[in-house]
Amino acid sequence: MKKLLFVFTALMLFACSSSDDNSNTSQNPISINPPDWIQGTWSNSQITFKITSNDIYENDNSLRKYLETFLKQNGGEANADESKNTDFYQVNYYYSSGIGGDGSGGSSSYTFYKMSPTVINCQGRGGTTYSLLVKKQ
């Protein structure tokens, strides 16, 4: 009987010790991993990209922070898919609202082509298609 009571008590302790933290950022971590060749600051007279090992900043606006803020405010899901090689990098990102189950949200992408070690071509951000040559600083 004492053994049964001990086992029951131990089970209750372990069952009650787990965390019920269901924050969206822990369930849906945003993974953005640009290749080494594109990391740095790229700019021209119209736009500046700062690309790090885990984020893309467009004129000081973080893609990762944008998606994580969307999740915090709206619930739902957010993720990013990447394609990359030695002279091409593309990140497609998607987000959907958990508010009211209406499925609102959106998607967009960044596409970068390495033209030379100091010049890249950028296309398609925020639903706008553009093509700019930017020089690494």
PDB file of C-alpha atoms in Angstrom:
ATOM      1  CA  MET A   1       0.000   0.000   0.000  1.00  0.00           C
ATOM      2  CA  LYS A   2       2.874   2.376   0.853  1.00  0.00           C
ATOM      3  CA  LYS A   3       4.471   1.632  -2.538  1.00  0.00           C
ATOM      4  CA  LEU A   4       1.221   2.416  -4.338  1.00  0.00           C
ATOM      5  CA  LEU A   5       0.877   5.697  -2.430  1.00  0.00           C
ATOM      6  CA  PHE A   6       4.508   6.600  -3.277  1.00  0.00           C
ATOM      7  CA  VAL A   7       4.012   5.857  -7.001  1.00  0.00           C
ATOM      8  CA  PHE A   8       0.770   7.866  -7.076  1.00  0.00           C
ATOM      9  CA  THR A   9       2.447  10.840  -5.332  1.00  0.00           C
ATOM     10  CA  ALA A  10       5.427  10.715  -7.705  1.00  0.00           C
ATOM     11  CA  LEU A  11       3.137  10.647 -10.736  1.00  0.00           C
ATOM     12  CA  MET A  12       1.206  13.656  -9.461  1.00  0.00           C
ATOM     13  CA  LEU A  13       4.412  15.633  -8.887  1.00  0.00           C
ATOM     14  CA  PHE A  14       5.660  15.013 -12.426  1.00  0.00           C
ATOM     15  CA  ALA A  15       2.240  15.639 -13.960  1.00  0.00           C
ATOM     16  CA  CYS A  16       1.946  19.004 -12.186  1.00  0.00           C
ATOM     17  CA  SER A  17       5.486  20.182 -12.906  1.00  0.00           C
ATOM     18  CA  SER A  18       5.205  20.664 -16.659  1.00  0.00           C
ATOM     19  CA  SER A  19       4.674  24.123 -18.111  1.00  0.00           C
ATOM     20  CA  ASP A  20       1.514  25.035 -19.977  1.00  0.00           C
ATOM     21  CA  ASP A  21       3.187  27.949 -21.784  1.00  0.00           C
ATOM     22  CA  ASN A  22       1.645  27.901 -25.250  1.00  0.00           C
ATOM     23  CA  SER A  23       3.123  31.105 -26.629  1.00  0.00           C
ATOM     24  CA  ASN A  24       3.065  31.145 -30.414  1.00  0.00           C
ATOM     25  CA  THR A  25       6.696  32.120 -30.797  1.00  0.00           C
ATOM     26  CA  SER A  26       7.791  28.946 -28.994  1.00  0.00           C
ATOM     27  CA  GLN A  27       5.403  26.792 -31.035  1.00  0.00           C
ATOM     28  CA  ASN A  28       6.234  28.537 -34.324  1.00  0.00           C
ATOM     29  CA  PRO A  29       9.834  29.717 -34.129  1.00  0.00           C
ATOM     30  CA  ILE A  30      10.673  31.930 -37.084  1.00  0.00           C
ATOM     31  CA  SER A  31      13.760  30.564 -38.810  1.00  0.00           C
ATOM     32  CA  ILE A  32      15.606  32.939 -41.131  1.00  0.00           C
ATOM     33  CA  ASN A  33      19.168  31.927 -42.024  1.00  0.00           C
ATOM     34  CA  PRO A  34      20.664  33.960 -44.901  1.00  0.00           C
ATOM     35  CA  PRO A  35      23.876  32.565 -46.449  1.00  0.00           C
ATOM     36  CA  ASP A  36      27.261  34.078 -45.559  1.00  0.00           C
ATOM     37  CA  TRP A  37      27.760  35.794 -48.931  1.00  0.00           C
ATOM     38  CA  ILE A  38      24.756  38.084 -48.424  1.00  0.00           C
ATOM     39  CA  GLN A  39      25.342  39.026 -44.787  1.00  0.00           C
ATOM     40  CA  GLY A  40      26.232  42.672 -44.298  1.00  0.00           C
ATOM     41  CA  THR A  41      24.752  46.063 -45.138  1.00  0.00           C
ATOM     42  CA  TRP A  42      23.586  46.765 -48.672  1.00  0.00           C
ATOM     43  CA  SER A  43      22.209  50.141 -49.728  1.00  0.00           C
ATOM     44  CA  ASN A  44      21.571  52.684 -52.426  1.00  0.00           C
ATOM     45  CA  SER A  45      19.851  56.100 -52.365  1.00  0.00           C
ATOM     46  CA  GLN A  46      16.396  54.522 -51.841  1.00  0.00           C
ATOM     47  CA  ILE A  47      16.795  51.557 -49.499  1.00  0.00           C
ATOM     48  CA  THR A  48      19.120  49.877 -47.002  1.00  0.00           C
ATOM     49  CA  PHE A  49      19.185  46.171 -46.179  1.00  0.00           C
ATOM     50  CA  LYS A  50      21.096  44.892 -43.183  1.00  0.00           C
ATOM     51  CA  ILE A  51      21.277  41.117 -43.423  1.00  0.00           C
ATOM     52  CA  THR A  52      22.504  39.123 -40.436  1.00  0.00           C
ATOM     53  CA  SER A  53      22.882  35.397 -39.807  1.00  0.00           C
ATOM     54  CA  ASN A  54      19.271  35.212 -38.549  1.00  0.00           C
ATOM     55  CA  ASP A  55      17.337  38.251 -39.808  1.00  0.00           C
ATOM     56  CA  ILE A  56      16.721  40.724 -42.629  1.00  0.00           C
ATOM     57  CA  TYR A  57      16.340  44.420 -41.837  1.00  0.00           C
ATOM     58  CA  GLU A  58      14.831  46.691 -44.454  1.00  0.00           C
ATOM     59  CA  ASN A  59      15.479  50.321 -43.506  1.00  0.00           C
ATOM     60  CA  ASP A  60      15.877  49.217 -39.839  1.00  0.00           C
ATOM     61  CA  ASN A  61      12.658  47.132 -39.849  1.00  0.00           C
ATOM     62  CA  SER A  62      13.290  43.531 -38.783  1.00  0.00           C
ATOM     63  CA  LEU A  63      11.480  40.767 -40.683  1.00  0.00           C
ATOM     64  CA  ARG A  64      11.755  38.410 -37.693  1.00  0.00           C
ATOM     65  CA  LYS A  65      10.363  41.035 -35.289  1.00  0.00           C
ATOM     66  CA  TYR A  66       7.520  41.827 -37.710  1.00  0.00           C
ATOM     67  CA  LEU A  67       6.441  38.174 -37.830  1.00  0.00           C
ATOM     68  CA  GLU A  68       6.854  37.630 -34.083  1.00  0.00           C
ATOM     69  CA  THR A  69       4.850  40.809 -33.320  1.00  0.00           C
ATOM     70  CA  PHE A  70       2.103  39.642 -35.672  1.00  0.00           C
ATOM     71  CA  LEU A  71       1.944  36.328 -33.790  1.00  0.00           C
ATOM     72  CA  LYS A  72       1.851  38.021 -30.393  1.00  0.00           C
ATOM     73  CA  GLN A  73      -0.947  40.386 -31.403  1.00  0.00           C
ATOM     74  CA  ASN A  74      -3.048  38.065 -33.552  1.00  0.00           C
ATOM     75  CA  GLY A  75      -2.202  34.474 -32.697  1.00  0.00           C
ATOM     76  CA  GLY A  76      -2.280  32.177 -35.695  1.00  0.00           C
ATOM     77  CA  GLU A  77       0.839  31.064 -37.493  1.00  0.00           C
ATOM     78  CA  ALA A  78       3.892  32.562 -39.141  1.00  0.00           C
ATOM     79  CA  ASN A  79       6.783  30.904 -40.900  1.00  0.00           C
ATOM     80  CA  ALA A  80       9.479  31.423 -43.482  1.00  0.00           C
ATOM     81  CA  ASP A  81      10.751  29.112 -46.240  1.00  0.00           C
ATOM     82  CA  GLU A  82      14.167  29.664 -47.773  1.00  0.00           C
ATOM     83  CA  SER A  83      15.939  28.729 -50.990  1.00  0.00           C
ATOM     84  CA  LYS A  84      19.621  29.513 -51.390  1.00  0.00           C
ATOM     85  CA  ASN A  85      22.828  28.744 -53.222  1.00  0.00           C
ATOM     86  CA  THR A  86      26.103  30.529 -53.986  1.00  0.00           C
ATOM     87  CA  ASP A  87      24.484  33.430 -55.881  1.00  0.00           C
ATOM     88  CA  PHE A  88      20.768  33.294 -55.001  1.00  0.00           C
ATOM     89  CA  TYR A  89      18.777  33.718 -51.788  1.00  0.00           C
ATOM     90  CA  GLN A  90      15.014  33.797 -51.423  1.00  0.00           C
ATOM     91  CA  VAL A  91      12.894  33.865 -48.287  1.00  0.00           C
ATOM     92  CA  ASN A  92       9.123  33.492 -48.555  1.00  0.00           C
ATOM     93  CA  TYR A  93       7.220  34.355 -45.416  1.00  0.00           C
ATOM     94  CA  TYR A  94       3.630  33.609 -44.500  1.00  0.00           C
ATOM     95  CA  TYR A  95       1.383  34.645 -41.653  1.00  0.00           C
ATOM     96  CA  SER A  96      -2.247  33.969 -40.738  1.00  0.00           C
ATOM     97  CA  SER A  97      -4.388  35.377 -37.958  1.00  0.00           C
ATOM     98  CA  GLY A  98      -5.825  33.306 -35.151  1.00  0.00           C
ATOM     99  CA  ILE A  99      -8.393  36.026 -34.427  1.00  0.00           C
ATOM    100  CA  GLY A 100     -11.922  34.805 -35.060  1.00  0.00           C
ATOM    101  CA  GLY A 101     -10.665  31.966 -37.246  1.00  0.00           C
ATOM    102  CA  ASP A 102     -11.044  34.178 -40.301  1.00  0.00           C
ATOM    103  CA  GLY A 103      -7.690  33.075 -41.724  1.00  0.00           C
ATOM    104  CA  SER A 104      -6.654  36.636 -42.557  1.00  0.00           C
ATOM    105  CA  GLY A 105      -2.976  37.225 -43.063  1.00  0.00           C
ATOM    106  CA  GLY A 106      -0.665  37.363 -45.993  1.00  0.00           C
ATOM    107  CA  SER A 107       2.581  36.414 -47.576  1.00  0.00           C
ATOM    108  CA  SER A 108       5.492  38.058 -49.290  1.00  0.00           C
ATOM    109  CA  SER A 109       9.088  37.389 -50.190  1.00  0.00           C
ATOM    110  CA  TYR A 110      12.552  38.780 -50.601  1.00  0.00           C
ATOM    111  CA  THR A 111      14.690  37.555 -53.490  1.00  0.00           C
ATOM    112  CA  PHE A 112      18.365  38.462 -53.831  1.00  0.00           C
ATOM    113  CA  TYR A 113      20.710  37.683 -56.725  1.00  0.00           C
ATOM    114  CA  LYS A 114      24.466  38.066 -56.349  1.00  0.00           C
ATOM    115  CA  MET A 115      25.672  40.059 -59.349  1.00  0.00           C
ATOM    116  CA  SER A 116      29.251  40.507 -58.048  1.00  0.00           C
ATOM    117  CA  PRO A 117      30.906  40.461 -54.610  1.00  0.00           C
ATOM    118  CA  THR A 118      29.716  44.062 -54.050  1.00  0.00           C
ATOM    119  CA  VAL A 119      26.405  44.219 -55.951  1.00  0.00           C
ATOM    120  CA  ILE A 120      23.140  42.327 -55.469  1.00  0.00           C
ATOM    121  CA  ASN A 121      19.807  42.579 -57.269  1.00  0.00           C
ATOM    122  CA  CYS A 122      16.738  42.655 -54.958  1.00  0.00           C
ATOM    123  CA  GLN A 123      13.202  41.785 -56.000  1.00  0.00           C
ATOM    124  CA  GLY A 124       9.744  41.528 -54.449  1.00  0.00           C
ATOM    125  CA  ARG A 125       9.122  42.797 -50.951  1.00  0.00           C
ATOM    126  CA  GLY A 126       5.838  43.548 -49.227  1.00  0.00           C
ATOM    127  CA  GLY A 127       3.820  42.682 -52.308  1.00  0.00           C
ATOM    128  CA  THR A 128       5.735  45.226 -54.396  1.00  0.00           C
ATOM    129  CA  THR A 129       7.941  44.053 -57.199  1.00  0.00           C
ATOM    130  CA  TYR A 130      11.088  46.084 -57.652  1.00  0.00           C
ATOM    131  CA  SER A 131      14.605  45.649 -58.813  1.00  0.00           C
ATOM    132  CA  LEU A 132      17.448  47.642 -57.271  1.00  0.00           C
ATOM    133  CA  LEU A 133      21.165  47.318 -57.403  1.00  0.00           C
ATOM    134  CA  VAL A 134      22.674  47.862 -53.992  1.00  0.00           C
ATOM    135  CA  LYS A 135      26.342  48.000 -53.035  1.00  0.00           C
ATOM    136  CA  LYS A 136      27.749  46.331 -49.937  1.00  0.00           C
ATOM    137  CA  GLN A 137      29.094  48.816 -47.398  1.00  0.00           C
TER     138      GLN A 137
END
